[in-house]
Amino acid sequence: MFLLTQQKNGISALELKRHLGASYLTAWRVKHKLLQVMKERDDQTRLKGVIEVDDAYWGGERHGAKPGRGSPNNIPFIAALSCNEEGHPIGLCLGKVAGFRKGEVERFAKRHFDPNAIVLSDGLACFRGVASAGFEHQPVVTGGGYRSMALPEFQWLNTVLGNVKNSLHGSYHQVSGKHLPHFLAEFCYRFNRRFDLAAMLPRLGWAAVRTPPMPTTS
């Protein structure tokens, strides 16, 4: 728990194996059990205040495959960041989706947003699902490209998304679509508790003993 929570980036199962002096399979099971705990704990908390939300992809273009958004190697996920009245980020939620469709966004918003939240998004059509879910939605047409990343409405979210991808690339050789939700949850768990690192350990331990064991297959 200490190795997973007290450093900025994640730690691979192979590196965890070296620290623990255990087999790779044991290290993998321990790590993914804790990641499941992290995910379940954060899924119980809804983002409040002003929420910046955007579409994102994990992965890259595969040689010989279709490039761009339609690439089979691109795994879509929604990124949502809540800010306080001073505009500082206080909560993060990253969730894998089947695709950027109105229904997927609506389900994500109902599960993760506080009813009184105000949601900012770009002009992507799927984000109409935020309003359909009953939330106040303020779309901002960005025009796309690098210039859109400099807009103040999404500056914090773009910064955090860059940190997420750098963390995953730096710690893991490969992250499959099957396990991506766990690795995204790991980053969120540390981010949402970054102001009180010491408190993470007893709380994570308390939650871990109450979470069912992970399946034995990887």
PDB file of C-alpha atoms in Angstrom:
ATOM      1  CA  MET A   1       0.000   0.000   0.000  1.00  0.00           C
ATOM      2  CA  PHE A   2       2.860   2.364   0.798  1.00  0.00           C
ATOM      3  CA  LEU A   3       4.537   1.772  -2.573  1.00  0.00           C
ATOM      4  CA  LEU A   4       1.294   2.332  -4.488  1.00  0.00           C
ATOM      5  CA  THR A   5       0.171   5.465  -2.680  1.00  0.00           C
ATOM      6  CA  GLN A   6       3.197   7.477  -1.586  1.00  0.00           C
ATOM      7  CA  GLN A   7       4.792   8.281  -4.930  1.00  0.00           C
ATOM      8  CA  LYS A   8       3.669  10.513  -7.768  1.00  0.00           C
ATOM      9  CA  ASN A   9       3.673   7.820 -10.445  1.00  0.00           C
ATOM     10  CA  GLY A  10       2.427   4.243 -10.323  1.00  0.00           C
ATOM     11  CA  ILE A  11       4.534   1.167  -9.794  1.00  0.00           C
ATOM     12  CA  SER A  12       4.417  -1.836 -12.112  1.00  0.00           C
ATOM     13  CA  ALA A  13       3.765  -5.370 -10.888  1.00  0.00           C
ATOM     14  CA  LEU A  14       7.300  -6.278 -11.962  1.00  0.00           C
ATOM     15  CA  GLU A  15       8.797  -3.515  -9.819  1.00  0.00           C
ATOM     16  CA  LEU A  16       6.489  -4.439  -6.959  1.00  0.00           C
ATOM     17  CA  LYS A  17       7.721  -8.036  -7.259  1.00  0.00           C
ATOM     18  CA  ARG A  18      11.300  -6.831  -6.721  1.00  0.00           C
ATOM     19  CA  HIS A  19      10.371  -4.791  -3.661  1.00  0.00           C
ATOM     20  CA  LEU A  20       8.307  -7.538  -2.045  1.00  0.00           C
ATOM     21  CA  GLY A  21      10.548 -10.464  -2.945  1.00  0.00           C
ATOM     22  CA  ALA A  22       7.449 -12.337  -4.136  1.00  0.00           C
ATOM     23  CA  SER A  23       6.489 -13.985  -7.413  1.00  0.00           C
ATOM     24  CA  TYR A  24       5.204 -11.869 -10.268  1.00  0.00           C
ATOM     25  CA  LEU A  25       1.726 -13.413 -10.036  1.00  0.00           C
ATOM     26  CA  THR A  26       1.533 -12.614  -6.317  1.00  0.00           C
ATOM     27  CA  ALA A  27       2.633  -9.025  -6.931  1.00  0.00           C
ATOM     28  CA  TRP A  28       0.112  -8.684  -9.768  1.00  0.00           C
ATOM     29  CA  ARG A  29      -2.740  -9.982  -7.612  1.00  0.00           C
ATOM     30  CA  VAL A  30      -1.859  -7.712  -4.699  1.00  0.00           C
ATOM     31  CA  LYS A  31      -1.578  -4.671  -6.947  1.00  0.00           C
ATOM     32  CA  HIS A  32      -4.836  -5.257  -8.807  1.00  0.00           C
ATOM     33  CA  LYS A  33      -6.716  -6.026  -5.605  1.00  0.00           C
ATOM     34  CA  LEU A  34      -5.635  -2.629  -4.266  1.00  0.00           C
ATOM     35  CA  LEU A  35      -6.471  -0.903  -7.567  1.00  0.00           C
ATOM     36  CA  GLN A  36      -9.956  -2.419  -7.392  1.00  0.00           C
ATOM     37  CA  VAL A  37     -10.310  -1.027  -3.873  1.00  0.00           C
ATOM     38  CA  MET A  38      -9.225   2.403  -5.095  1.00  0.00           C
ATOM     39  CA  LYS A  39     -11.754   2.313  -7.912  1.00  0.00           C
ATOM     40  CA  GLU A  40     -14.642   1.243  -5.710  1.00  0.00           C
ATOM     41  CA  ARG A  41     -13.867   3.908  -3.111  1.00  0.00           C
ATOM     42  CA  ASP A  42     -13.716   6.758  -5.622  1.00  0.00           C
ATOM     43  CA  ASP A  43     -16.858   5.524  -7.393  1.00  0.00           C
ATOM     44  CA  GLN A  44     -18.716   6.310  -4.165  1.00  0.00           C
ATOM     45  CA  THR A  45     -17.814  10.020  -4.337  1.00  0.00           C
ATOM     46  CA  ARG A  46     -19.484  12.458  -6.735  1.00  0.00           C
ATOM     47  CA  LEU A  47     -17.716  15.451  -8.231  1.00  0.00           C
ATOM     48  CA  LYS A  48     -19.068  18.823  -7.072  1.00  0.00           C
ATOM     49  CA  GLY A  49     -18.836  22.478  -8.038  1.00  0.00           C
ATOM     50  CA  VAL A  50     -17.704  23.443 -11.523  1.00  0.00           C
ATOM     51  CA  ILE A  51     -16.690  20.366 -13.521  1.00  0.00           C
ATOM     52  CA  GLU A  52     -14.518  20.432 -16.628  1.00  0.00           C
ATOM     53  CA  VAL A  53     -15.182  17.383 -18.803  1.00  0.00           C
ATOM     54  CA  ASP A  54     -13.496  16.182 -21.992  1.00  0.00           C
ATOM     55  CA  ASP A  55     -13.064  13.164 -24.233  1.00  0.00           C
ATOM     56  CA  ALA A  56      -9.708  11.401 -24.208  1.00  0.00           C
ATOM     57  CA  TYR A  57      -8.008   8.334 -25.637  1.00  0.00           C
ATOM     58  CA  TRP A  58      -5.425   5.912 -24.356  1.00  0.00           C
ATOM     59  CA  GLY A  59      -3.195   4.163 -26.867  1.00  0.00           C
ATOM     60  CA  GLY A  60      -1.762   5.099 -30.224  1.00  0.00           C
ATOM     61  CA  GLU A  61      -1.951   4.303 -33.858  1.00  0.00           C
ATOM     62  CA  ARG A  62      -1.045   0.725 -34.747  1.00  0.00           C
ATOM     63  CA  HIS A  63       1.070   0.141 -37.860  1.00  0.00           C
ATOM     64  CA  GLY A  64      -1.163  -0.715 -40.805  1.00  0.00           C
ATOM     65  CA  ALA A  65      -4.390  -0.004 -38.905  1.00  0.00           C
ATOM     66  CA  LYS A  66      -6.871   2.831 -39.327  1.00  0.00           C
ATOM     67  CA  PRO A  67      -5.439   6.125 -37.992  1.00  0.00           C
ATOM     68  CA  GLY A  68      -7.158   8.776 -35.886  1.00  0.00           C
ATOM     69  CA  ARG A  69     -10.272   8.423 -33.707  1.00  0.00           C
ATOM     70  CA  GLY A  70     -11.297   5.198 -35.426  1.00  0.00           C
ATOM     71  CA  SER A  71      -8.057   3.380 -34.616  1.00  0.00           C
ATOM     72  CA  PRO A  72      -8.740   0.024 -32.895  1.00  0.00           C
ATOM     73  CA  ASN A  73      -5.809   0.724 -30.585  1.00  0.00           C
ATOM     74  CA  ASN A  74      -7.405   3.886 -29.187  1.00  0.00           C
ATOM     75  CA  ILE A  75      -9.361   3.245 -25.980  1.00  0.00           C
ATOM     76  CA  PRO A  76     -11.877   6.024 -25.234  1.00  0.00           C
ATOM     77  CA  PHE A  77     -12.382   7.398 -21.742  1.00  0.00           C
ATOM     78  CA  ILE A  78     -14.029  10.440 -20.195  1.00  0.00           C
ATOM     79  CA  ALA A  79     -12.032  12.821 -18.024  1.00  0.00           C
ATOM     80  CA  ALA A  80     -13.840  15.027 -15.499  1.00  0.00           C
ATOM     81  CA  LEU A  81     -12.200  17.484 -13.106  1.00  0.00           C
ATOM     82  CA  SER A  82     -14.048  19.437 -10.418  1.00  0.00           C
ATOM     83  CA  CYS A  83     -12.802  22.825  -9.198  1.00  0.00           C
ATOM     84  CA  ASN A  84     -13.585  24.873  -6.122  1.00  0.00           C
ATOM     85  CA  GLU A  85     -14.757  28.503  -6.025  1.00  0.00           C
ATOM     86  CA  GLU A  86     -11.169  29.715  -6.445  1.00  0.00           C
ATOM     87  CA  GLY A  87     -10.807  27.633  -9.611  1.00  0.00           C
ATOM     88  CA  HIS A  88      -8.395  25.098  -8.087  1.00  0.00           C
ATOM     89  CA  PRO A  89      -8.819  21.387  -8.939  1.00  0.00           C
ATOM     90  CA  ILE A  90     -10.152  19.291  -6.081  1.00  0.00           C
ATOM     91  CA  GLY A  91     -11.518  16.095  -7.612  1.00  0.00           C
ATOM     92  CA  LEU A  92     -10.794  13.877 -10.607  1.00  0.00           C
ATOM     93  CA  CYS A  93     -12.742  11.075 -12.263  1.00  0.00           C
ATOM     94  CA  LEU A  94     -11.543   9.065 -15.274  1.00  0.00           C
ATOM     95  CA  GLY A  95     -13.881   6.488 -16.754  1.00  0.00           C
ATOM     96  CA  LYS A  96     -13.541   4.141 -19.706  1.00  0.00           C
ATOM     97  CA  VAL A  97     -16.514   4.233 -22.101  1.00  0.00           C
ATOM     98  CA  ALA A  98     -17.630   2.156 -25.072  1.00  0.00           C
ATOM     99  CA  GLY A  99     -17.498   5.252 -27.258  1.00  0.00           C
ATOM    100  CA  PHE A 100     -18.264   8.950 -27.279  1.00  0.00           C
ATOM    101  CA  ARG A 101     -22.018   8.717 -27.575  1.00  0.00           C
ATOM    102  CA  LYS A 102     -24.740  10.696 -25.845  1.00  0.00           C
ATOM    103  CA  GLY A 103     -25.977   7.690 -23.870  1.00  0.00           C
ATOM    104  CA  GLU A 104     -22.486   6.867 -22.570  1.00  0.00           C
ATOM    105  CA  VAL A 105     -21.965  10.445 -21.381  1.00  0.00           C
ATOM    106  CA  GLU A 106     -25.396  10.510 -19.752  1.00  0.00           C
ATOM    107  CA  ARG A 107     -24.663   7.349 -17.758  1.00  0.00           C
ATOM    108  CA  PHE A 108     -21.235   8.670 -16.719  1.00  0.00           C
ATOM    109  CA  ALA A 109     -22.703  11.985 -15.530  1.00  0.00           C
ATOM    110  CA  LYS A 110     -25.495  10.353 -13.511  1.00  0.00           C
ATOM    111  CA  ARG A 111     -23.007   8.103 -11.770  1.00  0.00           C
ATOM    112  CA  HIS A 112     -20.218  10.561 -11.007  1.00  0.00           C
ATOM    113  CA  PHE A 113     -21.622  14.135 -10.825  1.00  0.00           C
ATOM    114  CA  ASP A 114     -23.340  15.861  -7.926  1.00  0.00           C
ATOM    115  CA  PRO A 115     -26.869  17.054  -8.859  1.00  0.00           C
ATOM    116  CA  ASN A 116     -25.925  20.705  -8.232  1.00  0.00           C
ATOM    117  CA  ALA A 117     -22.757  20.637 -10.336  1.00  0.00           C
ATOM    118  CA  ILE A 118     -22.160  22.953 -13.301  1.00  0.00           C
ATOM    119  CA  VAL A 119     -20.527  21.097 -16.194  1.00  0.00           C
ATOM    120  CA  LEU A 120     -18.288  22.665 -18.843  1.00  0.00           C
ATOM    121  CA  SER A 121     -17.468  20.740 -22.016  1.00  0.00           C
ATOM    122  CA  ASP A 122     -16.367  21.396 -25.557  1.00  0.00           C
ATOM    123  CA  GLY A 123     -18.838  21.321 -28.443  1.00  0.00           C
ATOM    124  CA  LEU A 124     -18.653  17.563 -29.069  1.00  0.00           C
ATOM    125  CA  ALA A 125     -22.197  16.328 -29.721  1.00  0.00           C
ATOM    126  CA  CYS A 126     -21.997  13.461 -27.217  1.00  0.00           C
ATOM    127  CA  PHE A 127     -21.769  15.921 -24.307  1.00  0.00           C
ATOM    128  CA  ARG A 128     -25.398  16.818 -24.819  1.00  0.00           C
ATOM    129  CA  GLY A 129     -25.854  13.766 -22.637  1.00  0.00           C
ATOM    130  CA  VAL A 130     -24.850  15.937 -19.657  1.00  0.00           C
ATOM    131  CA  ALA A 131     -28.003  18.038 -20.057  1.00  0.00           C
ATOM    132  CA  SER A 132     -30.078  14.919 -20.745  1.00  0.00           C
ATOM    133  CA  ALA A 133     -28.894  13.575 -17.382  1.00  0.00           C
ATOM    134  CA  GLY A 134     -30.383  16.657 -15.704  1.00  0.00           C
ATOM    135  CA  PHE A 135     -27.242  18.725 -15.073  1.00  0.00           C
ATOM    136  CA  GLU A 136     -26.531  22.353 -15.913  1.00  0.00           C
ATOM    137  CA  HIS A 137     -24.394  22.129 -19.035  1.00  0.00           C
ATOM    138  CA  GLN A 138     -22.337  24.972 -20.507  1.00  0.00           C
ATOM    139  CA  PRO A 139     -20.732  23.891 -23.808  1.00  0.00           C
ATOM    140  CA  VAL A 140     -17.740  25.879 -25.040  1.00  0.00           C
ATOM    141  CA  VAL A 141     -16.987  25.541 -28.755  1.00  0.00           C
ATOM    142  CA  THR A 142     -13.208  25.226 -28.907  1.00  0.00           C
ATOM    143  CA  GLY A 143     -12.531  24.630 -32.581  1.00  0.00           C
ATOM    144  CA  GLY A 144     -10.115  21.804 -31.761  1.00  0.00           C
ATOM    145  CA  GLY A 145      -6.375  21.684 -32.267  1.00  0.00           C
ATOM    146  CA  TYR A 146      -3.595  22.941 -30.009  1.00  0.00           C
ATOM    147  CA  ARG A 147      -5.162  26.385 -29.580  1.00  0.00           C
ATOM    148  CA  SER A 148      -8.156  24.864 -27.836  1.00  0.00           C
ATOM    149  CA  MET A 149      -5.851  23.418 -25.182  1.00  0.00           C
ATOM    150  CA  ALA A 150      -4.908  26.932 -24.071  1.00  0.00           C
ATOM    151  CA  LEU A 151      -8.487  27.953 -23.264  1.00  0.00           C
ATOM    152  CA  PRO A 152      -8.796  28.868 -19.563  1.00  0.00           C
ATOM    153  CA  GLU A 153     -12.036  26.852 -19.229  1.00  0.00           C
ATOM    154  CA  PHE A 154     -10.096  23.606 -19.752  1.00  0.00           C
ATOM    155  CA  GLN A 155      -6.558  24.541 -18.730  1.00  0.00           C
ATOM    156  CA  TRP A 156      -6.531  22.483 -15.533  1.00  0.00           C
ATOM    157  CA  LEU A 157      -8.123  19.454 -17.174  1.00  0.00           C
ATOM    158  CA  ASN A 158      -5.661  19.482 -20.083  1.00  0.00           C
ATOM    159  CA  THR A 159      -2.779  19.727 -17.621  1.00  0.00           C
ATOM    160  CA  VAL A 160      -4.052  16.800 -15.553  1.00  0.00           C
ATOM    161  CA  LEU A 161      -4.690  14.673 -18.657  1.00  0.00           C
ATOM    162  CA  GLY A 162      -1.096  15.241 -19.734  1.00  0.00           C
ATOM    163  CA  ASN A 163       0.076  14.125 -16.301  1.00  0.00           C
ATOM    164  CA  VAL A 164      -2.113  11.018 -16.450  1.00  0.00           C
ATOM    165  CA  LYS A 165      -0.703   9.868 -19.771  1.00  0.00           C
ATOM    166  CA  ASN A 166       2.889  10.654 -18.774  1.00  0.00           C
ATOM    167  CA  SER A 167       2.422   8.675 -15.558  1.00  0.00           C
ATOM    168  CA  LEU A 168       1.049   5.621 -17.376  1.00  0.00           C
ATOM    169  CA  HIS A 169       3.680   5.727 -20.096  1.00  0.00           C
ATOM    170  CA  GLY A 170       6.453   6.149 -17.535  1.00  0.00           C
ATOM    171  CA  SER A 171       5.402   3.323 -15.235  1.00  0.00           C
ATOM    172  CA  TYR A 172       3.992   0.633 -17.523  1.00  0.00           C
ATOM    173  CA  HIS A 173       5.174  -0.868 -20.795  1.00  0.00           C
ATOM    174  CA  GLN A 174       1.610  -1.585 -21.862  1.00  0.00           C
ATOM    175  CA  VAL A 175      -1.890  -1.085 -20.478  1.00  0.00           C
ATOM    176  CA  SER A 176      -4.667  -3.119 -22.088  1.00  0.00           C
ATOM    177  CA  GLY A 177      -8.233  -1.945 -22.459  1.00  0.00           C
ATOM    178  CA  LYS A 178      -9.325  -4.626 -20.007  1.00  0.00           C
ATOM    179  CA  HIS A 179      -7.228  -3.241 -17.171  1.00  0.00           C
ATOM    180  CA  LEU A 180      -7.233   0.473 -18.113  1.00  0.00           C
ATOM    181  CA  PRO A 181     -10.040   1.339 -15.622  1.00  0.00           C
ATOM    182  CA  HIS A 182      -7.861   0.071 -12.756  1.00  0.00           C
ATOM    183  CA  PHE A 183      -4.839   2.131 -13.768  1.00  0.00           C
ATOM    184  CA  LEU A 184      -6.954   5.249 -14.277  1.00  0.00           C
ATOM    185  CA  ALA A 185      -8.482   4.666 -10.836  1.00  0.00           C
ATOM    186  CA  GLU A 186      -4.997   4.405  -9.321  1.00  0.00           C
ATOM    187  CA  PHE A 187      -4.095   7.873 -10.602  1.00  0.00           C
ATOM    188  CA  CYS A 188      -7.440   9.333  -9.468  1.00  0.00           C
ATOM    189  CA  TYR A 189      -7.111   7.841  -5.986  1.00  0.00           C
ATOM    190  CA  ARG A 190      -3.721   9.454  -5.394  1.00  0.00           C
ATOM    191  CA  PHE A 191      -4.772  12.745  -7.001  1.00  0.00           C
ATOM    192  CA  ASN A 192      -7.930  13.087  -4.924  1.00  0.00           C
ATOM    193  CA  ARG A 193      -5.987  12.494  -1.691  1.00  0.00           C
ATOM    194  CA  ARG A 194      -2.773  14.311  -2.552  1.00  0.00           C
ATOM    195  CA  PHE A 195      -3.144  16.820   0.278  1.00  0.00           C
ATOM    196  CA  ASP A 196      -3.168  14.123   2.964  1.00  0.00           C
ATOM    197  CA  LEU A 197      -0.862  11.304   1.874  1.00  0.00           C
ATOM    198  CA  ALA A 198      -0.427   9.839   5.356  1.00  0.00           C
ATOM    199  CA  ALA A 199      -4.181   9.311   5.763  1.00  0.00           C
ATOM    200  CA  MET A 200      -4.307   7.184   2.608  1.00  0.00           C
ATOM    201  CA  LEU A 201      -2.704   4.117   4.187  1.00  0.00           C
ATOM    202  CA  PRO A 202      -5.114   3.349   7.065  1.00  0.00           C
ATOM    203  CA  ARG A 203      -8.151   4.229   4.934  1.00  0.00           C
ATOM    204  CA  LEU A 204      -6.977   2.045   2.061  1.00  0.00           C
ATOM    205  CA  GLY A 205      -6.271  -0.822   4.448  1.00  0.00           C
ATOM    206  CA  TRP A 206      -9.727  -0.464   6.032  1.00  0.00           C
ATOM    207  CA  ALA A 207     -11.377  -0.609   2.600  1.00  0.00           C
ATOM    208  CA  ALA A 208      -9.169  -3.442   1.317  1.00  0.00           C
ATOM    209  CA  VAL A 209     -10.263  -5.950   3.963  1.00  0.00           C
ATOM    210  CA  ARG A 210     -13.880  -5.257   2.990  1.00  0.00           C
ATOM    211  CA  THR A 211     -13.416  -5.717  -0.774  1.00  0.00           C
ATOM    212  CA  PRO A 212     -13.911  -9.181  -2.343  1.00  0.00           C
ATOM    213  CA  PRO A 213     -10.771 -10.898  -3.704  1.00  0.00           C
ATOM    214  CA  MET A 214      -9.786 -10.296  -7.325  1.00  0.00           C
ATOM    215  CA  PRO A 215     -10.157 -13.140  -9.878  1.00  0.00           C
ATOM    216  CA  THR A 216      -7.037 -15.311 -10.112  1.00  0.00           C
ATOM    217  CA  THR A 217      -6.646 -14.904 -13.880  1.00  0.00           C
ATOM    218  CA  SER A 218      -4.823 -11.981 -15.470  1.00  0.00           C
TER     219      SER A 218
END
